[in-house]
PDB file of C-alpha atoms in Angstrom:
ATOM      1  CA  MET Y   1       2.899  26.370  32.721  1.00  0.00           C
ATOM      2  CA  SER Y   2       1.511  22.850  32.516  1.00  0.00           C
ATOM      3  CA  ARG Y   3       1.062  20.973  35.776  1.00  0.00           C
ATOM      4  CA  SER Y   4       3.114  17.781  36.028  1.00  0.00           C
ATOM      5  CA  ILE Y   5       4.550  15.489  38.661  1.00  0.00           C
ATOM      6  CA  GLU Y   6       8.193  14.561  38.202  1.00  0.00           C
ATOM      7  CA  ARG Y   7      10.471  12.539  40.479  1.00  0.00           C
ATOM      8  CA  GLU Y   8      13.856  10.804  40.272  1.00  0.00           C
ATOM      9  CA  ILE Y   9      14.740   7.758  42.352  1.00  0.00           C
ATOM     10  CA  ARG Y  10      17.927   5.738  42.422  1.00  0.00           C
ATOM     11  CA  VAL Y  11      17.376   2.013  42.768  1.00  0.00           C
ATOM     12  CA  GLU Y  12      20.182  -0.438  43.564  1.00  0.00           C
ATOM     13  CA  ALA Y  13      19.301  -3.014  40.931  1.00  0.00           C
ATOM     14  CA  ALA Y  14      19.689  -3.497  37.192  1.00  0.00           C
ATOM     15  CA  PRO Y  15      17.213  -1.757  34.891  1.00  0.00           C
ATOM     16  CA  GLU Y  16      15.819  -5.191  33.921  1.00  0.00           C
ATOM     17  CA  VAL Y  17      14.729  -5.771  37.532  1.00  0.00           C
ATOM     18  CA  VAL Y  18      13.363  -2.258  38.023  1.00  0.00           C
ATOM     19  CA  TYR Y  19      11.464  -2.469  34.735  1.00  0.00           C
ATOM     20  CA  GLU Y  20       9.600  -5.575  35.925  1.00  0.00           C
ATOM     21  CA  VAL Y  21       8.810  -3.853  39.244  1.00  0.00           C
ATOM     22  CA  VAL Y  22       7.240  -0.813  37.509  1.00  0.00           C
ATOM     23  CA  SER Y  23       5.478  -2.683  34.697  1.00  0.00           C
ATOM     24  CA  SER Y  24       4.188  -6.072  35.816  1.00  0.00           C
ATOM     25  CA  PRO Y  25       0.916  -6.281  37.769  1.00  0.00           C
ATOM     26  CA  GLU Y  26       2.233  -8.826  40.292  1.00  0.00           C
ATOM     27  CA  HIS Y  27       5.077  -6.516  41.275  1.00  0.00           C
ATOM     28  CA  LEU Y  28       2.980  -3.330  41.223  1.00  0.00           C
ATOM     29  CA  ARG Y  29       0.670  -4.834  43.826  1.00  0.00           C
ATOM     30  CA  GLU Y  30       3.633  -5.026  46.216  1.00  0.00           C
ATOM     31  CA  TRP Y  31       4.360  -1.287  46.249  1.00  0.00           C
ATOM     32  CA  TRP Y  32       1.443   0.613  44.750  1.00  0.00           C
ATOM     33  CA  PRO Y  33      -2.179  -0.495  44.127  1.00  0.00           C
ATOM     34  CA  ASP Y  34      -4.066  -3.141  46.052  1.00  0.00           C
ATOM     35  CA  GLU Y  35      -5.240  -4.682  42.766  1.00  0.00           C
ATOM     36  CA  ALA Y  36      -3.675  -4.646  39.280  1.00  0.00           C
ATOM     37  CA  ASP Y  37      -4.931  -6.569  36.277  1.00  0.00           C
ATOM     38  CA  TYR Y  38      -3.651  -5.594  32.834  1.00  0.00           C
ATOM     39  CA  LYS Y  39      -1.336  -6.755  30.073  1.00  0.00           C
ATOM     40  CA  PRO Y  40       1.998  -4.866  30.191  1.00  0.00           C
ATOM     41  CA  VAL Y  41       2.316  -4.618  26.400  1.00  0.00           C
ATOM     42  CA  PRO Y  42       1.588  -1.714  24.033  1.00  0.00           C
ATOM     43  CA  GLY Y  43      -2.176  -1.481  23.655  1.00  0.00           C
ATOM     44  CA  GLY Y  44      -2.703  -3.655  26.704  1.00  0.00           C
ATOM     45  CA  SER Y  45      -5.460  -2.458  28.997  1.00  0.00           C
ATOM     46  CA  GLY Y  46      -6.938  -3.336  32.360  1.00  0.00           C
ATOM     47  CA  THR Y  47      -7.450  -1.862  35.783  1.00  0.00           C
ATOM     48  CA  ILE Y  48      -5.724  -0.782  38.951  1.00  0.00           C
ATOM     49  CA  GLY Y  49      -7.690  -0.741  42.238  1.00  0.00           C
ATOM     50  CA  PHE Y  50      -7.149   1.008  45.523  1.00  0.00           C
ATOM     51  CA  THR Y  51      -8.925  -0.078  48.692  1.00  0.00           C
ATOM     52  CA  GLN Y  52     -10.630   2.857  50.456  1.00  0.00           C
ATOM     53  CA  ASP Y  53     -13.007   3.301  53.356  1.00  0.00           C
ATOM     54  CA  THR Y  54     -15.928   3.211  50.905  1.00  0.00           C
ATOM     55  CA  GLY Y  55     -14.721   0.125  49.008  1.00  0.00           C
ATOM     56  CA  THR Y  56     -12.325  -0.328  46.094  1.00  0.00           C
ATOM     57  CA  MET Y  57     -11.773   2.532  43.678  1.00  0.00           C
ATOM     58  CA  THR Y  58     -10.962   0.986  40.301  1.00  0.00           C
ATOM     59  CA  VAL Y  59      -9.401   2.974  37.445  1.00  0.00           C
ATOM     60  CA  GLY Y  60      -8.727   1.718  33.973  1.00  0.00           C
ATOM     61  CA  LEU Y  61      -5.433   2.112  32.197  1.00  0.00           C
ATOM     62  CA  THR Y  62      -4.033   1.585  28.710  1.00  0.00           C
ATOM     63  CA  VAL Y  63      -0.346   0.801  28.120  1.00  0.00           C
ATOM     64  CA  LEU Y  64       1.218   2.922  25.424  1.00  0.00           C
ATOM     65  CA  GLU Y  65       4.891   1.938  25.528  1.00  0.00           C
ATOM     66  CA  ALA Y  66       6.579  -1.160  26.929  1.00  0.00           C
ATOM     67  CA  GLU Y  67      10.254  -1.051  26.019  1.00  0.00           C
ATOM     68  CA  PRO Y  68      12.150  -3.283  28.451  1.00  0.00           C
ATOM     69  CA  PRO Y  69      14.298  -2.359  30.232  1.00  0.00           C
ATOM     70  CA  HIS Y  70      14.082   1.346  29.347  1.00  0.00           C
ATOM     71  CA  ARG Y  71      10.568   2.744  29.323  1.00  0.00           C
ATOM     72  CA  PHE Y  72       7.027   1.934  30.405  1.00  0.00           C
ATOM     73  CA  THR Y  73       4.117   4.354  29.858  1.00  0.00           C
ATOM     74  CA  PHE Y  74       0.391   4.224  30.325  1.00  0.00           C
ATOM     75  CA  ARG Y  75      -2.653   6.502  30.311  1.00  0.00           C
ATOM     76  CA  TRP Y  76      -5.375   6.403  32.899  1.00  0.00           C
ATOM     77  CA  ASP Y  77      -8.809   5.560  31.415  1.00  0.00           C
ATOM     78  CA  TYR Y  78     -11.355   7.742  33.105  1.00  0.00           C
ATOM     79  CA  ASP Y  79     -15.099   7.097  32.885  1.00  0.00           C
ATOM     80  CA  GLY Y  80     -14.647   4.084  30.622  1.00  0.00           C
ATOM     81  CA  GLU Y  81     -13.541   6.240  27.698  1.00  0.00           C
ATOM     82  CA  THR Y  82     -10.610   5.323  25.497  1.00  0.00           C
ATOM     83  CA  ALA Y  83      -7.642   7.241  26.892  1.00  0.00           C
ATOM     84  CA  THR Y  84      -6.430  10.133  24.732  1.00  0.00           C
ATOM     85  CA  PRO Y  85      -4.285  13.226  25.422  1.00  0.00           C
ATOM     86  CA  GLN Y  86      -7.555  15.200  25.565  1.00  0.00           C
ATOM     87  CA  ASN Y  87      -9.132  13.152  28.410  1.00  0.00           C
ATOM     88  CA  SER Y  88      -6.334  11.462  30.372  1.00  0.00           C
ATOM     89  CA  VAL Y  89      -2.952  11.934  31.975  1.00  0.00           C
ATOM     90  CA  LEU Y  90       0.188  10.077  30.971  1.00  0.00           C
ATOM     91  CA  VAL Y  91       2.412   8.157  33.402  1.00  0.00           C
ATOM     92  CA  THR Y  92       6.013   7.519  32.338  1.00  0.00           C
ATOM     93  CA  PHE Y  93       8.750   5.440  33.939  1.00  0.00           C
ATOM     94  CA  ASP Y  94      12.135   5.996  32.236  1.00  0.00           C
ATOM     95  CA  LEU Y  95      15.026   3.794  33.416  1.00  0.00           C
ATOM     96  CA  THR Y  96      18.698   4.534  32.922  1.00  0.00           C
ATOM     97  CA  PRO Y  97      21.606   2.349  34.129  1.00  0.00           C
ATOM     98  CA  VAL Y  98      23.814   4.287  36.533  1.00  0.00           C
ATOM     99  CA  ASP Y  99      26.826   2.965  38.492  1.00  0.00           C
ATOM    100  CA  GLY Y 100      25.527  -0.616  38.861  1.00  0.00           C
ATOM    101  CA  GLY Y 101      21.983   0.541  39.643  1.00  0.00           C
ATOM    102  CA  THR Y 102      19.152   2.347  37.936  1.00  0.00           C
ATOM    103  CA  LEU Y 103      17.984   5.950  37.790  1.00  0.00           C
ATOM    104  CA  LEU Y 104      14.227   5.869  37.595  1.00  0.00           C
ATOM    105  CA  ARG Y 105      12.705   9.045  36.184  1.00  0.00           C
ATOM    106  CA  PHE Y 106       8.996   9.218  36.833  1.00  0.00           C
ATOM    107  CA  ALA Y 107       6.580  11.728  35.285  1.00  0.00           C
ATOM    108  CA  GLU Y 108       2.826  12.183  35.208  1.00  0.00           C
ATOM    109  CA  THR Y 109       1.852  14.773  32.648  1.00  0.00           C
ATOM    110  CA  GLY Y 110      -1.123  16.133  30.739  1.00  0.00           C
ATOM    111  CA  PHE Y 111      -3.300  17.370  33.597  1.00  0.00           C
ATOM    112  CA  ASP Y 112      -3.960  20.729  31.884  1.00  0.00           C
ATOM    113  CA  GLU Y 113      -4.265  19.331  28.370  1.00  0.00           C
ATOM    114  CA  ALA Y 114      -6.890  16.871  29.634  1.00  0.00           C
ATOM    115  CA  GLY Y 115      -8.721  19.519  31.672  1.00  0.00           C
ATOM    116  CA  LYS Y 116      -8.125  17.700  34.963  1.00  0.00           C
ATOM    117  CA  SER Y 117      -8.968  19.386  38.274  1.00  0.00           C
ATOM    118  CA  ASP Y 118      -6.607  20.749  40.905  1.00  0.00           C
ATOM    119  CA  ASP Y 119      -8.106  18.116  43.230  1.00  0.00           C
ATOM    120  CA  LEU Y 120      -6.991  15.272  40.935  1.00  0.00           C
ATOM    121  CA  PHE Y 121      -3.533  16.819  40.499  1.00  0.00           C
ATOM    122  CA  ASN Y 122      -3.131  17.264  44.288  1.00  0.00           C
ATOM    123  CA  ASP Y 123      -4.433  13.738  44.961  1.00  0.00           C
ATOM    124  CA  HIS Y 124      -1.991  12.242  42.471  1.00  0.00           C
ATOM    125  CA  THR Y 125       0.894  14.349  43.807  1.00  0.00           C
ATOM    126  CA  SER Y 126       0.349  13.155  47.364  1.00  0.00           C
ATOM    127  CA  GLY Y 127      -0.218   9.604  46.148  1.00  0.00           C
ATOM    128  CA  TRP Y 128       3.021   9.460  44.173  1.00  0.00           C
ATOM    129  CA  ASN Y 129       4.877  11.100  47.066  1.00  0.00           C
ATOM    130  CA  TYR Y 130       3.749   8.160  49.177  1.00  0.00           C
ATOM    131  CA  PHE Y 131       4.081   5.272  46.704  1.00  0.00           C
ATOM    132  CA  LEU Y 132       7.226   6.049  44.682  1.00  0.00           C
ATOM    133  CA  PRO Y 133       9.582   5.865  47.690  1.00  0.00           C
ATOM    134  CA  ARG Y 134       8.285   2.301  48.258  1.00  0.00           C
ATOM    135  CA  ILE Y 135       9.925   1.079  45.023  1.00  0.00           C
ATOM    136  CA  ALA Y 136      13.564   0.956  46.192  1.00  0.00           C
ATOM    137  CA  PRO Y 137      12.892  -0.936  49.440  1.00  0.00           C
ATOM    138  CA  TYR Y 138      10.679  -3.421  47.555  1.00  0.00           C
ATOM    139  CA  VAL Y 139      13.445  -3.947  44.970  1.00  0.00           C
ATOM    140  CA  ASP Y 140      15.953  -4.438  47.788  1.00  0.00           C
ATOM    141  CA  ARG Y 141      13.758  -7.197  49.305  1.00  0.00           C
ATOM    142  CA  LEU Y 142      13.204  -8.745  45.871  1.00  0.00           C
ATOM    143  CA  VAL Y 143      16.917  -8.833  45.041  1.00  0.00           C
ATOM    144  CA  ALA Y 144      17.761 -10.237  48.478  1.00  0.00           C
ATOM    145  CA  ARG Y 145      15.404 -13.189  47.850  1.00  0.00           C
ATOM    146  CA  SER Y 146      16.960 -14.142  44.544  1.00  0.00           C
TER     147      SER Y 146
END
């Protein structure tokens, strides 16, 4: 069985709003990384940074799919290599309209195919468990401001 991280979250906003929140760097910085600098278009690349005790850990990423307001996917770029299924994991946000809101289906896959360690899988699992629940409250604040 291939290791993967999968979650579903209901967000009380239209898919167009949720798509921006999971794809644009300025919104990502509000609920996930401390730094985000990339182009949210297919083939766009850049970095995401997390502040830690030892400084900022920066990881590259490459956007594979940007299909507003339905799907946004990217691969992590490890060690400065071009991201491929053989060396990186894939992050997918799928958005479906449901009863005036959005069902966000999140998946991070490819850990085994890319030969990634249990430590990385466990680190990402705990990270997503912390960060994904921050999306809905951020969207609520965003919608309340508009």
